[in-house]
Short mmCIF file of C-alpha atoms in Angstrom, two decimals:
data_model
loop_
_atom_site.label_atom_id
_atom_site.label_comp_id
_atom_site.label_asym_id
_atom_site.label_seq_id
_atom_site.Cartn_x
_atom_site.Cartn_y
_atom_site.Cartn_z
CA MET A 1 -48.62 21.84 20.12
CA GLY A 2 -49.09 19.92 23.33
CA GLN A 3 -50.36 21.33 26.56
CA ARG A 4 -47.81 23.52 28.32
CA THR A 5 -46.59 22.36 31.70
CA VAL A 6 -47.38 24.12 34.94
CA GLY A 7 -43.72 25.04 35.38
CA CYS A 8 -43.59 26.86 32.04
CA GLU A 9 -46.80 28.73 32.83
CA LEU A 10 -45.43 29.76 36.21
CA ALA A 11 -42.14 30.93 34.67
CA ASN A 12 -43.97 33.04 32.07
CA SER A 13 -46.22 34.57 34.72
CA MET A 14 -43.23 35.46 36.90
CA GLN A 15 -41.44 37.03 33.95
CA CYS A 16 -44.48 39.12 32.95
CA THR A 17 -45.14 40.40 36.46
CA GLY A 18 -41.49 41.06 37.36
CA LEU A 19 -41.29 38.31 39.98
CA THR A 20 -38.10 36.48 40.90
CA HIS A 21 -37.37 33.28 42.77
CA ILE A 22 -34.83 32.30 45.40
CA SER A 23 -33.75 28.76 46.21
CA THR A 24 -30.94 26.72 47.72
CA GLY A 25 -30.90 24.27 44.80
CA GLU A 26 -31.36 21.39 47.25
CA PRO A 27 -34.31 18.97 47.26
CA ILE A 28 -37.07 19.32 49.87
CA TYR A 29 -38.81 15.97 49.29
CA TRP A 30 -37.20 12.88 50.82
CA PRO A 31 -39.04 9.71 49.76
CA SER A 32 -38.99 6.71 52.08
CA ASP A 33 -38.57 4.41 49.08
CA SER A 34 -34.82 4.17 48.36
CA ARG A 35 -35.56 3.49 44.69
CA LYS A 36 -36.96 7.00 44.25
CA LEU A 37 -34.76 10.07 43.91
CA PRO A 38 -35.31 13.32 45.84
CA ASP A 39 -35.85 15.46 42.74
CA LEU A 40 -38.33 18.06 44.06
CA ILE A 41 -36.61 21.47 44.41
CA GLY A 42 -38.14 24.07 46.72
CA PHE A 43 -38.15 27.80 45.96
CA CYS A 44 -39.82 31.04 47.07
CA VAL A 45 -41.35 33.66 44.78
CA CYS A 46 -40.67 37.29 45.68
CA LYS A 47 -40.70 40.75 44.14
CA GLY A 48 -38.55 43.81 44.78
CA LEU A 49 -36.25 42.11 47.29
CA PRO A 50 -32.53 42.77 46.68
CA THR A 51 -30.62 39.50 46.64
CA SER A 52 -27.90 41.09 48.77
CA MET A 53 -30.40 41.49 51.63
CA VAL A 54 -31.93 38.01 51.41
CA LEU A 55 -30.44 34.77 52.72
CA VAL A 56 -32.06 31.40 52.02
CA LYS A 57 -30.96 28.21 53.74
CA PRO A 58 -32.42 24.71 54.19
CA CYS A 59 -34.11 23.48 57.35
CA GLN A 60 -33.27 19.82 57.92
CA GLU A 61 -36.20 19.20 60.28
CA LEU A 62 -38.69 17.09 58.33
CA PHE A 63 -42.40 17.94 58.08
CA PHE A 64 -43.65 14.45 57.24
CA ASP A 65 -41.44 13.62 54.22
CA HIS A 66 -40.65 17.24 53.29
CA SER A 67 -38.08 19.73 54.59
CA LEU A 68 -38.54 23.49 54.74
CA LEU A 69 -36.75 26.60 53.50
CA LEU A 70 -35.74 29.40 55.86
CA ILE A 71 -35.70 32.94 54.44
CA GLU A 72 -33.85 35.69 56.32
CA LEU A 73 -34.45 39.35 55.45
CA ASP A 74 -32.35 42.27 56.63
CA SER A 75 -32.36 46.00 56.00
CA LEU A 76 -28.57 45.93 55.60
CA ILE A 77 -26.44 44.05 53.13
CA MET A 78 -25.92 40.48 54.35
CA LEU A 79 -22.29 39.50 53.90
CA ARG A 80 -21.72 36.03 52.48
CA SER A 81 -18.82 33.93 53.66
CA LYS A 82 -15.98 33.93 51.16
CA ASN A 83 -13.10 31.58 50.68
CA PRO A 84 -10.11 32.76 52.73
CA ARG A 85 -7.34 34.47 50.78
CA LEU A 86 -3.96 35.92 51.67
CA TYR A 87 -4.20 38.95 49.39
CA ASN A 88 -6.46 41.04 47.19
CA LYS A 89 -6.16 43.97 44.78
CA SER A 90 -5.30 46.33 47.65
CA THR A 91 -2.34 44.33 48.97
CA ASP A 92 0.84 46.40 49.36
CA TRP A 93 3.55 44.05 48.13
CA ASN A 94 6.34 46.41 49.20
CA VAL A 95 5.10 46.16 52.78
CA PHE A 96 4.80 42.39 52.35
CA ARG A 97 8.41 42.07 51.23
CA SER A 98 9.71 44.27 54.05
CA ILE A 99 7.82 42.21 56.67
CA VAL A 100 9.21 38.96 55.23
CA GLU A 101 12.74 40.40 55.28
CA GLU A 102 12.35 41.30 58.96
CA THR A 103 10.64 38.17 60.29
CA LEU A 104 11.93 35.27 58.15
CA ASN A 105 14.88 33.55 59.82
CA THR A 106 17.32 32.31 57.17
CA ASN A 107 19.86 31.04 59.72
CA LEU A 108 17.96 27.91 60.76
CA THR A 109 19.81 24.64 61.19
CA LEU A 110 18.53 22.05 58.73
CA LYS A 111 20.21 18.74 59.57
CA ASN A 112 17.38 16.28 60.18
CA SER A 113 13.70 15.69 59.51
CA HIS A 114 12.57 17.57 62.61
CA ASP A 115 14.47 20.68 61.49
CA ILE A 116 12.85 20.47 58.05
CA GLU A 117 9.33 20.20 59.50
CA SER A 118 9.98 23.19 61.78
CA ALA A 119 11.35 25.24 58.87
CA VAL A 120 8.27 24.54 56.72
CA GLU A 121 5.97 25.60 59.56
CA HIS A 122 8.05 28.74 60.20
CA PHE A 123 7.91 29.65 56.50
CA ASN A 124 4.12 29.17 56.28
CA ILE A 125 3.39 31.23 59.38
CA THR A 126 5.72 34.02 58.28
CA ILE A 127 4.29 34.28 54.76
CA GLN A 128 0.68 34.14 55.94
CA SER A 129 1.21 36.74 58.64
CA ALA A 130 3.06 39.09 56.28
CA ALA A 131 0.35 38.79 53.60
CA TRP A 132 -2.49 39.49 56.04
CA ARG A 133 -0.67 42.42 57.64
CA SER A 134 -0.05 44.03 54.24
CA THR A 135 -3.65 43.51 53.04
CA PRO A 136 -6.36 45.96 54.18
CA ASN A 137 -9.62 44.56 55.46
CA THR A 138 -12.34 44.97 52.84
CA SER A 139 -15.03 42.80 54.46
CA ASP A 140 -16.93 45.71 56.04
CA THR A 141 -20.51 46.42 55.05
CA ARG A 142 -20.67 48.39 51.83
CA THR A 143 -22.03 51.93 51.97
CA THR A 144 -23.32 54.09 49.16
CA GLN A 145 -22.48 57.80 48.93
CA LEU A 146 -25.30 59.82 47.31
CA ASP A 147 -24.42 62.73 45.07
CA ARG A 148 -25.94 66.17 45.65
CA THR A 149 -28.58 65.87 42.91
CA THR A 150 -29.87 62.51 44.15
CA SER A 151 -29.86 63.73 47.75
CA ASP A 152 -31.91 66.82 46.87
CA MET A 153 -34.45 64.81 44.88
CA LEU A 154 -34.79 62.29 47.71
CA HIS A 155 -35.23 65.11 50.24
CA GLU A 156 -37.96 66.70 48.05
CA LYS A 157 -39.80 63.38 47.73
CA ARG A 158 -39.83 62.83 51.49
CA LYS A 159 -41.03 66.40 52.02
CA LEU A 160 -43.95 65.89 49.62
CA ARG A 161 -44.81 62.58 51.26
CA ARG A 162 -45.07 64.24 54.69
CA ILE A 163 -47.30 66.95 53.23
CA TRP A 164 -49.64 64.41 51.62
CA GLN A 165 -49.81 62.32 54.81
CA ASN A 166 -50.99 65.42 56.69
CA THR A 167 -53.42 66.86 54.10
CA ARG A 168 -54.58 63.80 52.08
CA GLN A 169 -55.33 66.16 49.19
CA PRO A 170 -55.39 64.80 45.59
CA ASN A 171 -53.11 67.57 44.37
CA ASP A 172 -50.51 66.76 47.02
CA LYS A 173 -50.75 63.07 46.08
CA LYS A 174 -50.22 63.96 42.41
CA ARG A 175 -47.12 66.02 43.24
CA LEU A 176 -45.76 63.10 45.31
CA ASN A 177 -46.29 60.62 42.47
CA GLU A 178 -44.56 62.95 40.01
CA ALA A 179 -41.56 63.37 42.35
CA THR A 180 -41.41 59.61 42.94
CA LYS A 181 -41.46 58.85 39.20
CA GLU A 182 -38.85 61.53 38.50
CA LEU A 183 -36.54 60.11 41.16
CA LYS A 184 -37.05 56.55 39.89
CA ASP A 185 -36.28 57.52 36.28
CA PHE A 186 -33.21 59.49 37.36
CA LEU A 187 -31.83 56.55 39.38
CA ALA A 188 -32.46 54.15 36.47
CA GLN A 189 -30.65 56.48 34.06
CA ARG A 190 -27.75 56.89 36.48
CA LYS A 191 -27.51 53.11 36.91
CA ASN A 192 -27.48 52.55 33.15
CA GLU A 193 -24.69 55.12 32.75
CA GLN A 194 -22.61 53.42 35.44
CA ILE A 195 -23.13 49.99 33.86
CA GLU A 196 -22.21 51.33 30.41
CA SER A 197 -19.04 52.92 31.79
CA TYR A 198 -18.17 49.69 33.60
CA LEU A 199 -18.66 47.56 30.47
CA LEU A 200 -16.54 49.88 28.33
CA ASN A 201 -13.59 49.40 30.70
CA LEU A 202 -13.76 45.60 30.61
CA SER A 203 -11.08 43.70 28.72
CA PRO A 204 -10.15 40.01 28.29
CA CYS A 205 -6.41 40.73 28.51
CA GLU A 206 -3.93 40.54 31.36
CA ALA A 207 -3.60 44.35 31.62
CA THR A 208 -6.99 44.58 33.36
CA ASP A 209 -6.60 41.27 35.24
CA TYR A 210 -9.04 39.61 32.79
CA SER A 211 -11.90 41.79 34.03
CA LEU A 212 -14.24 40.71 31.22
CA TRP A 213 -14.22 37.05 32.25
CA LYS A 214 -14.59 37.93 35.92
CA ALA A 215 -17.58 40.13 35.13
CA THR A 216 -19.34 37.36 33.18
CA ARG A 217 -18.94 34.97 36.12
CA LYS A 218 -20.86 37.43 38.32
CA LEU A 219 -23.92 37.48 36.06
CA ASN A 220 -27.09 36.20 37.63
CA GLY A 221 -27.63 32.68 36.36
CA PRO A 222 -29.85 29.77 37.41
CA THR A 223 -29.37 28.37 40.89
CA PRO A 224 -27.13 25.30 40.54
CA HIS A 225 -28.73 22.03 41.53
CA VAL A 226 -27.23 20.43 44.65
CA PRO A 227 -27.80 16.67 44.25
CA PRO A 228 -28.46 14.45 47.28
CA ILE A 229 -25.95 11.77 48.19
CA LYS A 230 -26.89 8.22 49.11
CA MET A 231 -25.11 6.80 52.15
CA ASN A 232 -23.94 3.20 52.57
CA ASN A 233 -27.01 2.29 54.63
CA GLY A 234 -29.32 3.33 51.78
CA LYS A 235 -30.49 6.55 53.44
CA TRP A 236 -30.01 10.07 52.04
CA ALA A 237 -27.31 12.44 53.28
CA ARG A 238 -29.18 15.74 53.63
CA SER A 239 -26.84 18.01 55.60
CA ASP A 240 -23.37 19.11 54.54
CA CYS A 241 -21.87 17.22 57.49
CA GLU A 242 -23.50 13.95 56.44
CA LYS A 243 -22.33 14.43 52.85
CA ALA A 244 -18.75 15.16 53.97
CA ASN A 245 -18.68 12.05 56.19
CA THR A 246 -20.07 9.92 53.37
CA PHE A 247 -17.38 11.07 50.95
CA ALA A 248 -14.70 10.73 53.64
CA ASN A 249 -15.62 7.10 54.31
CA HIS A 250 -15.59 6.38 50.57
CA LEU A 251 -12.18 7.97 50.04
CA LYS A 252 -10.81 6.21 53.11
CA ALA A 253 -11.84 2.86 51.64
CA THR A 254 -10.47 3.80 48.19
CA PHE A 255 -7.11 5.24 49.25
CA GLN A 256 -5.57 2.03 50.51
CA PRO A 257 -2.00 0.75 50.03
CA TYR A 258 -1.59 -1.67 47.16
CA HIS A 259 0.16 -4.76 48.55
CA THR A 260 1.39 -7.25 45.97
CA MET A 261 4.72 -8.26 47.44
CA SER A 262 5.26 -10.89 50.10
CA ALA A 263 6.76 -10.17 53.50
CA GLU A 264 10.11 -11.61 52.41
CA THR A 265 10.19 -9.31 49.37
CA ASP A 266 9.37 -6.28 51.54
CA ILE A 267 12.27 -7.09 53.86
CA GLU A 268 14.62 -7.54 50.89
CA VAL A 269 13.63 -4.22 49.33
CA GLU A 270 13.91 -2.42 52.67
CA HIS A 271 17.39 -3.90 53.22
CA PHE A 272 18.45 -2.85 49.71
CA LEU A 273 17.22 0.72 50.18
CA ASN A 274 19.03 1.06 53.51
CA SER A 275 22.30 -0.45 52.28
CA PRO A 276 25.39 1.78 52.56
CA TYR A 277 26.42 1.19 48.95
CA GLN A 278 26.51 4.25 46.74
CA LEU A 279 24.86 3.27 43.46
CA ASP A 280 25.01 6.67 41.81
CA LYS A 281 26.27 10.17 42.34
CA PRO A 282 24.33 12.31 44.83
CA ILE A 283 21.52 14.40 43.38
CA PRO A 284 22.87 17.88 42.62
CA LYS A 285 21.66 20.65 44.90
CA THR A 286 19.59 23.51 43.64
CA THR A 287 20.74 27.13 43.49
CA TYR A 288 19.21 30.52 44.18
CA ASN A 289 19.05 31.40 40.48
CA GLU A 290 17.40 28.09 39.60
CA VAL A 291 14.68 28.49 42.24
CA LYS A 292 14.07 32.08 41.14
CA TRP A 293 13.82 31.01 37.49
CA PHE A 294 11.32 28.23 38.30
CA LEU A 295 9.22 30.68 40.33
CA LYS A 296 9.15 33.12 37.45
CA THR A 297 8.54 30.75 34.52
CA LYS A 298 7.11 27.45 35.80
CA ILE A 299 4.64 28.56 38.49
CA ASN A 300 1.21 29.81 37.47
CA ALA A 301 0.22 32.75 39.67
CA ASN A 302 -3.52 32.09 39.15
CA LYS A 303 -3.59 28.42 40.16
CA ALA A 304 -5.59 27.46 43.24
CA PRO A 305 -3.47 27.07 46.38
CA GLY A 306 -3.45 24.26 48.92
CA TYR A 307 -4.60 24.39 52.52
CA ASP A 308 -1.86 26.92 53.40
CA LEU A 309 -3.40 29.53 51.01
CA ILE A 310 0.08 30.35 49.60
CA THR A 311 -0.37 30.87 45.86
CA GLY A 312 2.15 31.23 43.07
CA LYS A 313 1.56 35.00 43.13
CA VAL A 314 2.68 35.16 46.78
CA LEU A 315 5.82 33.15 46.06
CA GLN A 316 6.67 35.33 43.06
CA GLU A 317 6.46 38.44 45.26
CA LEU A 318 8.95 37.08 47.80
CA PRO A 319 12.06 39.14 48.55
CA GLU A 320 15.59 37.82 48.21
CA ALA A 321 15.53 36.38 51.73
CA GLY A 322 12.42 34.34 50.91
CA VAL A 323 13.94 32.78 47.77
CA LEU A 324 17.14 32.06 49.69
CA PHE A 325 15.15 30.33 52.45
CA ILE A 326 13.37 28.13 49.87
CA THR A 327 16.73 27.22 48.29
CA GLN A 328 18.17 26.16 51.65
CA LEU A 329 15.03 24.19 52.47
CA PHE A 330 15.08 22.30 49.15
CA ASN A 331 18.74 21.40 49.55
CA ALA A 332 18.09 20.13 53.08
CA ILE A 333 15.25 17.93 51.79
CA ILE A 334 17.53 16.44 49.14
CA HIS A 335 20.37 15.90 51.64
CA CYS A 336 18.21 14.34 54.39
CA ASP A 337 15.95 12.35 52.04
CA HIS A 338 12.91 13.64 53.90
CA PHE A 339 9.78 15.08 52.29
CA PRO A 340 7.87 17.36 54.71
CA ALA A 341 4.64 15.88 56.05
CA GLN A 342 2.86 19.24 55.71
CA TRP A 343 3.37 19.11 51.95
CA LYS A 344 1.50 15.78 51.80
CA VAL A 345 -1.72 17.30 53.15
CA ALA A 346 -4.12 17.82 50.25
CA GLN A 347 -7.42 19.65 50.05
CA ILE A 348 -9.72 17.40 48.03
CA THR A 349 -12.37 18.77 45.67
CA LEU A 350 -14.88 16.30 44.22
CA ILE A 351 -16.04 16.75 40.60
CA GLN A 352 -18.87 14.73 39.10
CA LYS A 353 -17.91 12.43 36.26
CA PRO A 354 -19.84 13.04 33.01
CA GLY A 355 -22.83 10.77 32.55
CA LYS A 356 -22.65 9.26 36.02
CA PRO A 357 -25.59 9.25 38.50
CA PRO A 358 -25.09 12.24 40.81
CA GLU A 359 -26.43 10.48 43.93
CA LEU A 360 -23.60 7.90 44.11
CA VAL A 361 -20.28 8.70 45.78
CA THR A 362 -18.47 6.63 43.13
CA SER A 363 -19.59 9.13 40.48
CA TYR A 364 -17.21 11.82 41.70
CA ARG A 365 -13.52 12.23 40.85
CA PRO A 366 -11.27 13.57 43.63
CA ILE A 367 -8.99 16.46 42.70
CA SER A 368 -6.22 17.12 45.24
CA LEU A 369 -4.96 20.65 45.86
CA LEU A 370 -1.43 20.45 47.24
CA PRO A 371 0.71 23.31 48.55
CA VAL A 372 2.35 25.22 45.69
CA LEU A 373 5.74 25.02 47.39
CA SER A 374 5.63 21.21 47.27
CA LYS A 375 4.87 21.29 43.53
CA LEU A 376 7.78 23.69 43.02
CA PHE A 377 10.13 21.23 44.71
CA GLU A 378 8.73 18.35 42.64
CA ARG A 379 9.49 20.26 39.43
CA ILE A 380 13.07 20.88 40.50
CA LEU A 381 13.52 17.25 41.58
CA LEU A 382 11.93 15.94 38.37
CA LYS A 383 14.50 17.85 36.33
CA ARG A 384 17.26 15.86 38.06
CA ILE A 385 15.46 12.52 37.91
CA ASN A 386 14.77 12.85 34.18
CA LYS A 387 18.49 13.22 33.50
CA ILE A 388 19.15 9.89 35.23
CA ILE A 389 16.24 8.18 33.45
CA HIS A 390 17.32 9.33 29.99
CA HIS A 391 20.98 8.56 30.67
CA ARG A 392 20.19 4.97 31.65
CA SER A 393 17.27 4.53 29.18
CA LEU A 394 14.93 3.43 31.95
CA TYR A 395 11.78 4.29 29.98
CA PRO A 396 10.50 1.43 27.77
CA HIS A 397 10.06 2.54 24.17
CA HIS A 398 6.29 1.84 24.24
CA GLN A 399 5.57 4.00 27.29
CA PHE A 400 4.06 7.37 26.43
CA GLY A 401 2.54 8.34 29.79
CA PHE A 402 4.41 10.86 31.97
CA ARG A 403 6.85 11.65 29.16
CA ASN A 404 7.44 14.91 27.35
CA LYS A 405 6.82 15.05 23.60
CA HIS A 406 4.88 11.77 23.73
CA SER A 407 1.25 12.62 23.03
CA THR A 408 -1.74 10.30 22.68
CA ILE A 409 -1.87 10.90 18.93
CA GLU A 410 1.69 9.65 18.53
CA GLN A 411 0.88 6.54 20.56
CA ILE A 412 -2.14 5.82 18.32
CA ASN A 413 0.04 6.29 15.27
CA ARG A 414 2.59 3.81 16.70
CA VAL A 415 -0.10 1.17 17.30
CA TYR A 416 -1.56 1.78 13.82
CA GLN A 417 1.84 1.40 12.18
CA TYR A 418 2.51 -1.80 14.14
CA ALA A 419 -0.81 -3.27 12.99
CA ARG A 420 -0.20 -2.21 9.38
CA ASP A 421 3.26 -3.77 9.31
CA SER A 422 1.82 -7.03 10.66
CA MET A 423 -0.87 -7.09 7.97
CA GLU A 424 1.66 -6.47 5.21
CA ALA A 425 3.82 -9.27 6.57
CA LYS A 426 0.72 -11.50 6.81
CA GLU A 427 1.21 -11.96 10.52
CA TYR A 428 -1.21 -11.96 13.42
CA CYS A 429 -1.56 -8.74 15.35
CA THR A 430 -3.13 -8.96 18.79
CA ALA A 431 -4.10 -6.20 21.19
CA ALA A 432 -5.51 -6.08 24.71
CA PHE A 433 -7.52 -3.09 25.93
CA ILE A 434 -8.08 -2.85 29.68
CA ASP A 435 -10.63 -0.54 31.29
CA MET A 436 -9.93 -0.32 35.03
CA THR A 437 -12.68 0.73 37.43
CA GLN A 438 -11.71 3.87 39.39
CA ALA A 439 -8.24 3.76 37.85
CA PHE A 440 -7.68 7.46 38.52
CA ASP A 441 -8.60 7.09 42.20
CA SER A 442 -6.42 4.01 42.65
CA LEU A 443 -3.38 5.57 40.97
CA ALA A 444 -3.82 8.75 43.02
CA SER A 445 -3.90 6.77 46.23
CA ARG A 446 -0.80 4.74 45.36
CA SER A 447 1.20 7.73 44.14
CA SER A 448 0.47 9.58 47.38
CA LEU A 449 2.12 6.91 49.49
#
């Protein structure tokens, strides 16, 4: 066997001595040579420090070509910032529905685009306020209530410690050590019993809100690596603000309109769209029962919300007045041909593409989180558009994308059968395969226009 590395020796020593490490996962070495990657991760070794009372954060001030780590210790539990949510397990949905019934105005006039924008804002504010008012605040510092046995043992230990500090007798020291060991063993046994009881109540089913999977996500794992990002000028983006600006500039350059038509064609298309001729029947309006059915069957309550924090669970808990308001709003959008601007605002999450260098901004795929209410309207509108498309046979027979019951396997089988028929007929069979760079990003930018 070869010589073991220093890192492996350090890890074994820490494991044998009961040491732990804390880190931000960010590099602390910033080389001046742009061809080198900042791959040196800084960490601190500690022992007996509860992670709930320790906070580690980077210090961006450079010491030569290295940055530092700042460690904060506190005697109380240090609360970490959490993602904002409208509800939790303690939310009283009956109170939520009663507040919505009282505050939501279903008699709004919806005749133009300004009325629609005002109605969307009124709905968001009403739902958010009702959810927060019906959800108790659980962000206070956690406290632990000691049982009588633990309290008595702790009181006895402190009493023996005071006696030993005054006398400094070996017998008193021995009694203190015995009380300390007894208390430590009792707390360890009590903790094991609590963990065993907690594990027995876990379940991967919906009845317990998938508690088993949520518990496994809370297990202490390795600190995730936070890769550095290279800016356009060749320097490294170290702070979160610099990284956000770097990604923002990249997305701004990527999400550009795709102009292929001439100015004369644009004018012709605009004139055709604004012509008073009725080419087809008006799109049918939606109904209260249809909206309620889509909310119940087509909206996933556990999907991540958009910037407005309104999830599918919140929409499914709406009272009759809330569903009626959504129905009126959707019909006004169809009648006025106006899609609300607030529903076009997306919260973008960047996910690294497999096998791509993590330091380049082009190696990340943007995922847009839109408001759930906008996706609900799109589903209802798509149902009407599909009827027109199928009635007029607007889909070409070879298109499989964006079509139900047209999977990739069936498309491969169609191409295979076409090639086989050509070979049997002794004909040439040609194919062209195109791999577009950043195709997903380009299509996302064009579809959002």
